[in-house]
PDB file of C-alpha atoms in Angstrom:
ATOM      1  CA  MET A1468       9.040 -24.626  14.765  1.00  0.00           C
ATOM      2  CA  THR A1469      11.985 -26.486  13.310  1.00  0.00           C
ATOM      3  CA  ASP A1470      15.582 -25.262  13.359  1.00  0.00           C
ATOM      4  CA  GLY A1471      16.562 -27.036  10.104  1.00  0.00           C
ATOM      5  CA  PRO A1472      17.568 -25.155   6.904  1.00  0.00           C
ATOM      6  CA  TRP A1473      14.129 -25.982   5.232  1.00  0.00           C
ATOM      7  CA  LEU A1474      10.468 -25.149   5.990  1.00  0.00           C
ATOM      8  CA  ASP A1475       8.515 -28.189   7.172  1.00  0.00           C
ATOM      9  CA  ASP A1476       5.495 -29.276   5.109  1.00  0.00           C
ATOM     10  CA  ARG A1477       3.085 -27.146   6.982  1.00  0.00           C
ATOM     11  CA  GLN A1478       5.287 -24.068   6.929  1.00  0.00           C
ATOM     12  CA  GLN A1479       5.765 -24.527   3.208  1.00  0.00           C
ATOM     13  CA  GLN A1480       2.113 -24.838   2.616  1.00  0.00           C
ATOM     14  CA  VAL A1481       1.296 -21.651   4.524  1.00  0.00           C
ATOM     15  CA  TRP A1482       4.202 -19.695   2.927  1.00  0.00           C
ATOM     16  CA  ARG A1483       3.035 -20.685  -0.534  1.00  0.00           C
ATOM     17  CA  ARG A1484      -0.517 -19.487   0.372  1.00  0.00           C
ATOM     18  CA  TRP A1485       0.956 -16.249   1.658  1.00  0.00           C
ATOM     19  CA  LEU A1486       2.866 -15.769  -1.576  1.00  0.00           C
ATOM     20  CA  ALA A1487      -0.287 -16.390  -3.570  1.00  0.00           C
ATOM     21  CA  VAL A1488      -2.208 -13.803  -1.477  1.00  0.00           C
ATOM     22  CA  GLU A1489       0.750 -11.423  -1.869  1.00  0.00           C
ATOM     23  CA  THR A1490       0.507 -11.809  -5.612  1.00  0.00           C
ATOM     24  CA  LEU A1491      -3.325 -12.272  -6.230  1.00  0.00           C
ATOM     25  CA  LEU A1492      -4.743  -9.685  -3.878  1.00  0.00           C
ATOM     26  CA  PRO A1493      -2.807  -6.612  -5.225  1.00  0.00           C
ATOM     27  CA  ALA A1494      -3.412  -7.651  -8.826  1.00  0.00           C
ATOM     28  CA  ALA A1495      -7.224  -7.870  -8.102  1.00  0.00           C
ATOM     29  CA  LEU A1496      -7.273  -4.530  -6.337  1.00  0.00           C
ATOM     30  CA  HIS A1497      -5.276  -2.921  -9.159  1.00  0.00           C
ATOM     31  CA  ARG A1498      -7.641  -4.231 -11.759  1.00  0.00           C
ATOM     32  CA  GLU A1499     -10.679  -3.001  -9.717  1.00  0.00           C
ATOM     33  CA  LEU A1500      -9.106   0.466  -9.349  1.00  0.00           C
ATOM     34  CA  GLN A1501      -8.101   0.702 -12.918  1.00  0.00           C
ATOM     35  CA  ALA A1502     -11.524  -0.234 -14.126  1.00  0.00           C
ATOM     36  CA  ASP A1503     -13.564   1.779 -11.695  1.00  0.00           C
ATOM     37  CA  ALA A1504     -11.441   4.975 -11.293  1.00  0.00           C
ATOM     38  CA  GLY A1505      -8.558   4.916 -13.694  1.00  0.00           C
ATOM     39  CA  LEU A1506      -5.979   4.686 -10.906  1.00  0.00           C
ATOM     40  CA  SER A1507      -3.378   2.140 -10.265  1.00  0.00           C
ATOM     41  CA  LEU A1508      -2.912   0.627  -6.790  1.00  0.00           C
ATOM     42  CA  GLN A1509       0.310   2.609  -6.544  1.00  0.00           C
ATOM     43  CA  ASP A1510      -1.609   5.835  -7.456  1.00  0.00           C
ATOM     44  CA  PHE A1511      -4.121   5.047  -4.784  1.00  0.00           C
ATOM     45  CA  ALA A1512      -1.370   4.421  -2.185  1.00  0.00           C
ATOM     46  CA  VAL A1513       0.143   7.749  -2.927  1.00  0.00           C
ATOM     47  CA  LEU A1514      -3.085   9.586  -2.752  1.00  0.00           C
ATOM     48  CA  VAL A1515      -4.080   7.857   0.613  1.00  0.00           C
ATOM     49  CA  GLN A1516      -0.770   9.042   2.069  1.00  0.00           C
ATOM     50  CA  LEU A1517      -1.098  12.618   0.768  1.00  0.00           C
ATOM     51  CA  THR A1518      -4.815  13.075   1.782  1.00  0.00           C
ATOM     52  CA  GLU A1519      -4.053  11.828   5.241  1.00  0.00           C
ATOM     53  CA  ALA A1520      -0.994  14.069   5.661  1.00  0.00           C
ATOM     54  CA  GLU A1521      -1.342  17.541   7.269  1.00  0.00           C
ATOM     55  CA  GLU A1522      -2.019  20.084   4.696  1.00  0.00           C
ATOM     56  CA  GLY A1523      -2.297  17.381   2.035  1.00  0.00           C
ATOM     57  CA  ARG A1524       1.482  17.283   1.306  1.00  0.00           C
ATOM     58  CA  LEU A1525       4.632  15.476   2.337  1.00  0.00           C
ATOM     59  CA  ARG A1526       8.434  15.720   1.490  1.00  0.00           C
ATOM     60  CA  VAL A1527       9.098  13.388  -1.327  1.00  0.00           C
ATOM     61  CA  THR A1528      11.583  11.377   0.955  1.00  0.00           C
ATOM     62  CA  ASP A1529       8.879  10.946   3.678  1.00  0.00           C
ATOM     63  CA  LEU A1530       6.309   9.749   1.104  1.00  0.00           C
ATOM     64  CA  ALA A1531       8.921   7.225  -0.206  1.00  0.00           C
ATOM     65  CA  ARG A1532       9.624   6.036   3.305  1.00  0.00           C
ATOM     66  CA  LEU A1533       5.911   5.596   4.224  1.00  0.00           C
ATOM     67  CA  LEU A1534       5.369   3.571   0.978  1.00  0.00           C
ATOM     68  CA  THR A1535       8.616   1.646   1.471  1.00  0.00           C
ATOM     69  CA  TRP A1536       9.689   2.713  -1.969  1.00  0.00           C
ATOM     70  CA  GLU A1537      13.124   3.836  -3.079  1.00  0.00           C
ATOM     71  CA  LYS A1538      13.197   7.543  -3.531  1.00  0.00           C
ATOM     72  CA  SER A1539      13.886   7.145  -7.301  1.00  0.00           C
ATOM     73  CA  ARG A1540      10.835   4.864  -7.662  1.00  0.00           C
ATOM     74  CA  ALA A1541       8.736   7.508  -5.891  1.00  0.00           C
ATOM     75  CA  SER A1542      10.151  10.327  -8.001  1.00  0.00           C
ATOM     76  CA  HIS A1543       9.306   8.523 -11.274  1.00  0.00           C
ATOM     77  CA  HIS A1544       5.887   7.664 -10.082  1.00  0.00           C
ATOM     78  CA  LEU A1545       5.177  11.176  -8.968  1.00  0.00           C
ATOM     79  CA  THR A1546       6.229  12.529 -12.398  1.00  0.00           C
ATOM     80  CA  ARG A1547       3.542  10.299 -14.043  1.00  0.00           C
ATOM     81  CA  MET A1548       0.917  11.244 -11.501  1.00  0.00           C
ATOM     82  CA  GLU A1549       1.910  14.959 -11.891  1.00  0.00           C
ATOM     83  CA  SER A1550       1.393  14.696 -15.626  1.00  0.00           C
ATOM     84  CA  ARG A1551      -2.039  13.578 -14.965  1.00  0.00           C
ATOM     85  CA  GLY A1552      -2.771  16.464 -12.666  1.00  0.00           C
ATOM     86  CA  LEU A1553      -3.154  14.241  -9.510  1.00  0.00           C
ATOM     87  CA  VAL A1554      -0.229  15.762  -7.508  1.00  0.00           C
ATOM     88  CA  GLU A1555       1.983  18.767  -7.731  1.00  0.00           C
ATOM     89  CA  ARG A1556       5.534  19.336  -6.515  1.00  0.00           C
ATOM     90  CA  ARG A1557       6.912  22.407  -4.837  1.00  0.00           C
ATOM     91  CA  ALA A1558      10.348  23.269  -3.639  1.00  0.00           C
ATOM     92  CA  CYS A1559      10.811  23.114   0.083  1.00  0.00           C
ATOM     93  CA  PRO A1560      11.595  26.747   1.311  1.00  0.00           C
ATOM     94  CA  GLU A1561      13.654  25.467   4.349  1.00  0.00           C
ATOM     95  CA  ASP A1562      15.693  23.100   2.197  1.00  0.00           C
ATOM     96  CA  GLY A1563      16.645  23.902  -1.435  1.00  0.00           C
ATOM     97  CA  ARG A1564      17.493  20.318  -2.020  1.00  0.00           C
ATOM     98  CA  GLY A1565      14.178  18.888  -0.933  1.00  0.00           C
ATOM     99  CA  SER A1566      10.716  19.093  -2.324  1.00  0.00           C
ATOM    100  CA  PHE A1567       7.164  18.650  -1.256  1.00  0.00           C
ATOM    101  CA  VAL A1568       4.492  16.730  -3.102  1.00  0.00           C
ATOM    102  CA  GLY A1569       0.910  17.651  -2.527  1.00  0.00           C
ATOM    103  CA  VAL A1570      -2.461  16.331  -3.561  1.00  0.00           C
ATOM    104  CA  THR A1571      -4.312  18.496  -6.176  1.00  0.00           C
ATOM    105  CA  ALA A1572      -8.043  19.104  -6.386  1.00  0.00           C
ATOM    106  CA  ALA A1573      -8.162  16.497  -9.168  1.00  0.00           C
ATOM    107  CA  GLY A1574      -6.075  13.972  -7.029  1.00  0.00           C
ATOM    108  CA  ARG A1575      -8.478  14.482  -4.081  1.00  0.00           C
ATOM    109  CA  GLN A1576     -11.536  14.057  -6.460  1.00  0.00           C
ATOM    110  CA  ALA A1577      -9.922  10.893  -7.897  1.00  0.00           C
ATOM    111  CA  ILE A1578      -9.445   9.202  -4.525  1.00  0.00           C
ATOM    112  CA  GLU A1579     -12.811  10.266  -3.268  1.00  0.00           C
ATOM    113  CA  ALA A1580     -14.405   8.649  -6.326  1.00  0.00           C
ATOM    114  CA  ALA A1581     -12.185   5.546  -6.177  1.00  0.00           C
ATOM    115  CA  ALA A1582     -12.568   4.826  -2.395  1.00  0.00           C
ATOM    116  CA  PRO A1583     -16.050   3.397  -2.181  1.00  0.00           C
ATOM    117  CA  GLY A1584     -15.331   0.758  -4.953  1.00  0.00           C
ATOM    118  CA  HIS A1585     -11.968  -0.023  -3.443  1.00  0.00           C
ATOM    119  CA  VAL A1586     -13.427  -0.558  -0.046  1.00  0.00           C
ATOM    120  CA  GLN A1587     -16.203  -2.719  -1.416  1.00  0.00           C
ATOM    121  CA  GLU A1588     -13.594  -4.805  -3.350  1.00  0.00           C
ATOM    122  CA  VAL A1589     -11.429  -5.155  -0.180  1.00  0.00           C
ATOM    123  CA  ARG A1590     -14.332  -6.159   1.939  1.00  0.00           C
ATOM    124  CA  SER A1591     -15.505  -8.699  -0.869  1.00  0.00           C
ATOM    125  CA  LEU A1592     -11.955 -10.294  -1.422  1.00  0.00           C
ATOM    126  CA  LEU A1593     -10.857 -10.435   2.190  1.00  0.00           C
ATOM    127  CA  PHE A1594     -13.286  -9.790   4.916  1.00  0.00           C
ATOM    128  CA  ASP A1595     -16.635 -11.186   3.626  1.00  0.00           C
ATOM    129  CA  GLY A1596     -15.204 -14.719   3.792  1.00  0.00           C
ATOM    130  CA  LEU A1597     -14.000 -14.431   7.411  1.00  0.00           C
ATOM    131  CA  SER A1598     -15.891 -15.019  10.645  1.00  0.00           C
ATOM    132  CA  ASP A1599     -15.377 -12.534  13.549  1.00  0.00           C
ATOM    133  CA  THR A1600     -13.171 -15.155  15.209  1.00  0.00           C
ATOM    134  CA  GLU A1601     -11.160 -15.673  12.085  1.00  0.00           C
ATOM    135  CA  LEU A1602     -10.747 -11.857  11.625  1.00  0.00           C
ATOM    136  CA  GLU A1603      -9.554 -11.635  15.178  1.00  0.00           C
ATOM    137  CA  VAL A1604      -6.951 -14.407  14.663  1.00  0.00           C
ATOM    138  CA  LEU A1605      -5.826 -12.803  11.452  1.00  0.00           C
ATOM    139  CA  ASP A1606      -5.363  -9.408  13.148  1.00  0.00           C
ATOM    140  CA  THR A1607      -3.372 -11.181  15.906  1.00  0.00           C
ATOM    141  CA  VAL A1608      -1.144 -12.876  13.424  1.00  0.00           C
ATOM    142  CA  LEU A1609      -0.566  -9.993  11.147  1.00  0.00           C
ATOM    143  CA  THR A1610       0.162  -7.736  14.212  1.00  0.00           C
ATOM    144  CA  ARG A1611       2.814 -10.039  15.374  1.00  0.00           C
ATOM    145  CA  VAL A1612       4.319 -10.417  11.940  1.00  0.00           C
ATOM    146  CA  VAL A1613       4.335  -6.541  11.405  1.00  0.00           C
ATOM    147  CA  SER A1614       5.903  -6.136  14.877  1.00  0.00           C
ATOM    148  CA  ARG A1615       8.735  -8.485  13.987  1.00  0.00           C
ATOM    149  CA  LEU A1616       9.317  -6.746  10.700  1.00  0.00           C
ATOM    150  CA  GLU A1617       9.430  -3.345  12.196  1.00  0.00           C
ATOM    151  CA  ALA A1618      11.858  -4.477  15.025  1.00  0.00           C
TER     152      ALA A1618
END
């Protein structure tokens, strides 16, 4: 790789494609979730974290960290989801300042209804066009990038 201040032509091409994927893929997944299940991609992300959490609940600050959202963004989004009956907040008995957010029965039902169509869309948009070798290379590249980001 070059050390200059600019990306070389190949790097620029890959970077622009990455930006296109970063924009187009979430938009397509959002449209599918909205049409199929009445959920936003952000709703789905929240429900995934909560349904995978022990007891179906997390501290709001932990949820925000897992989603890489600011706490205020998480709080505003949770308020909207709470008004739709998908989640509920409860005070944390051990800490009067903190609160838990938990998935409701309606939230669990919503994600269970949305998941099959979401998986089908992810498969269609991303995986169906890749060979096993390409998938392995993509996994290797993404693992390396994530590792550098988390370091």
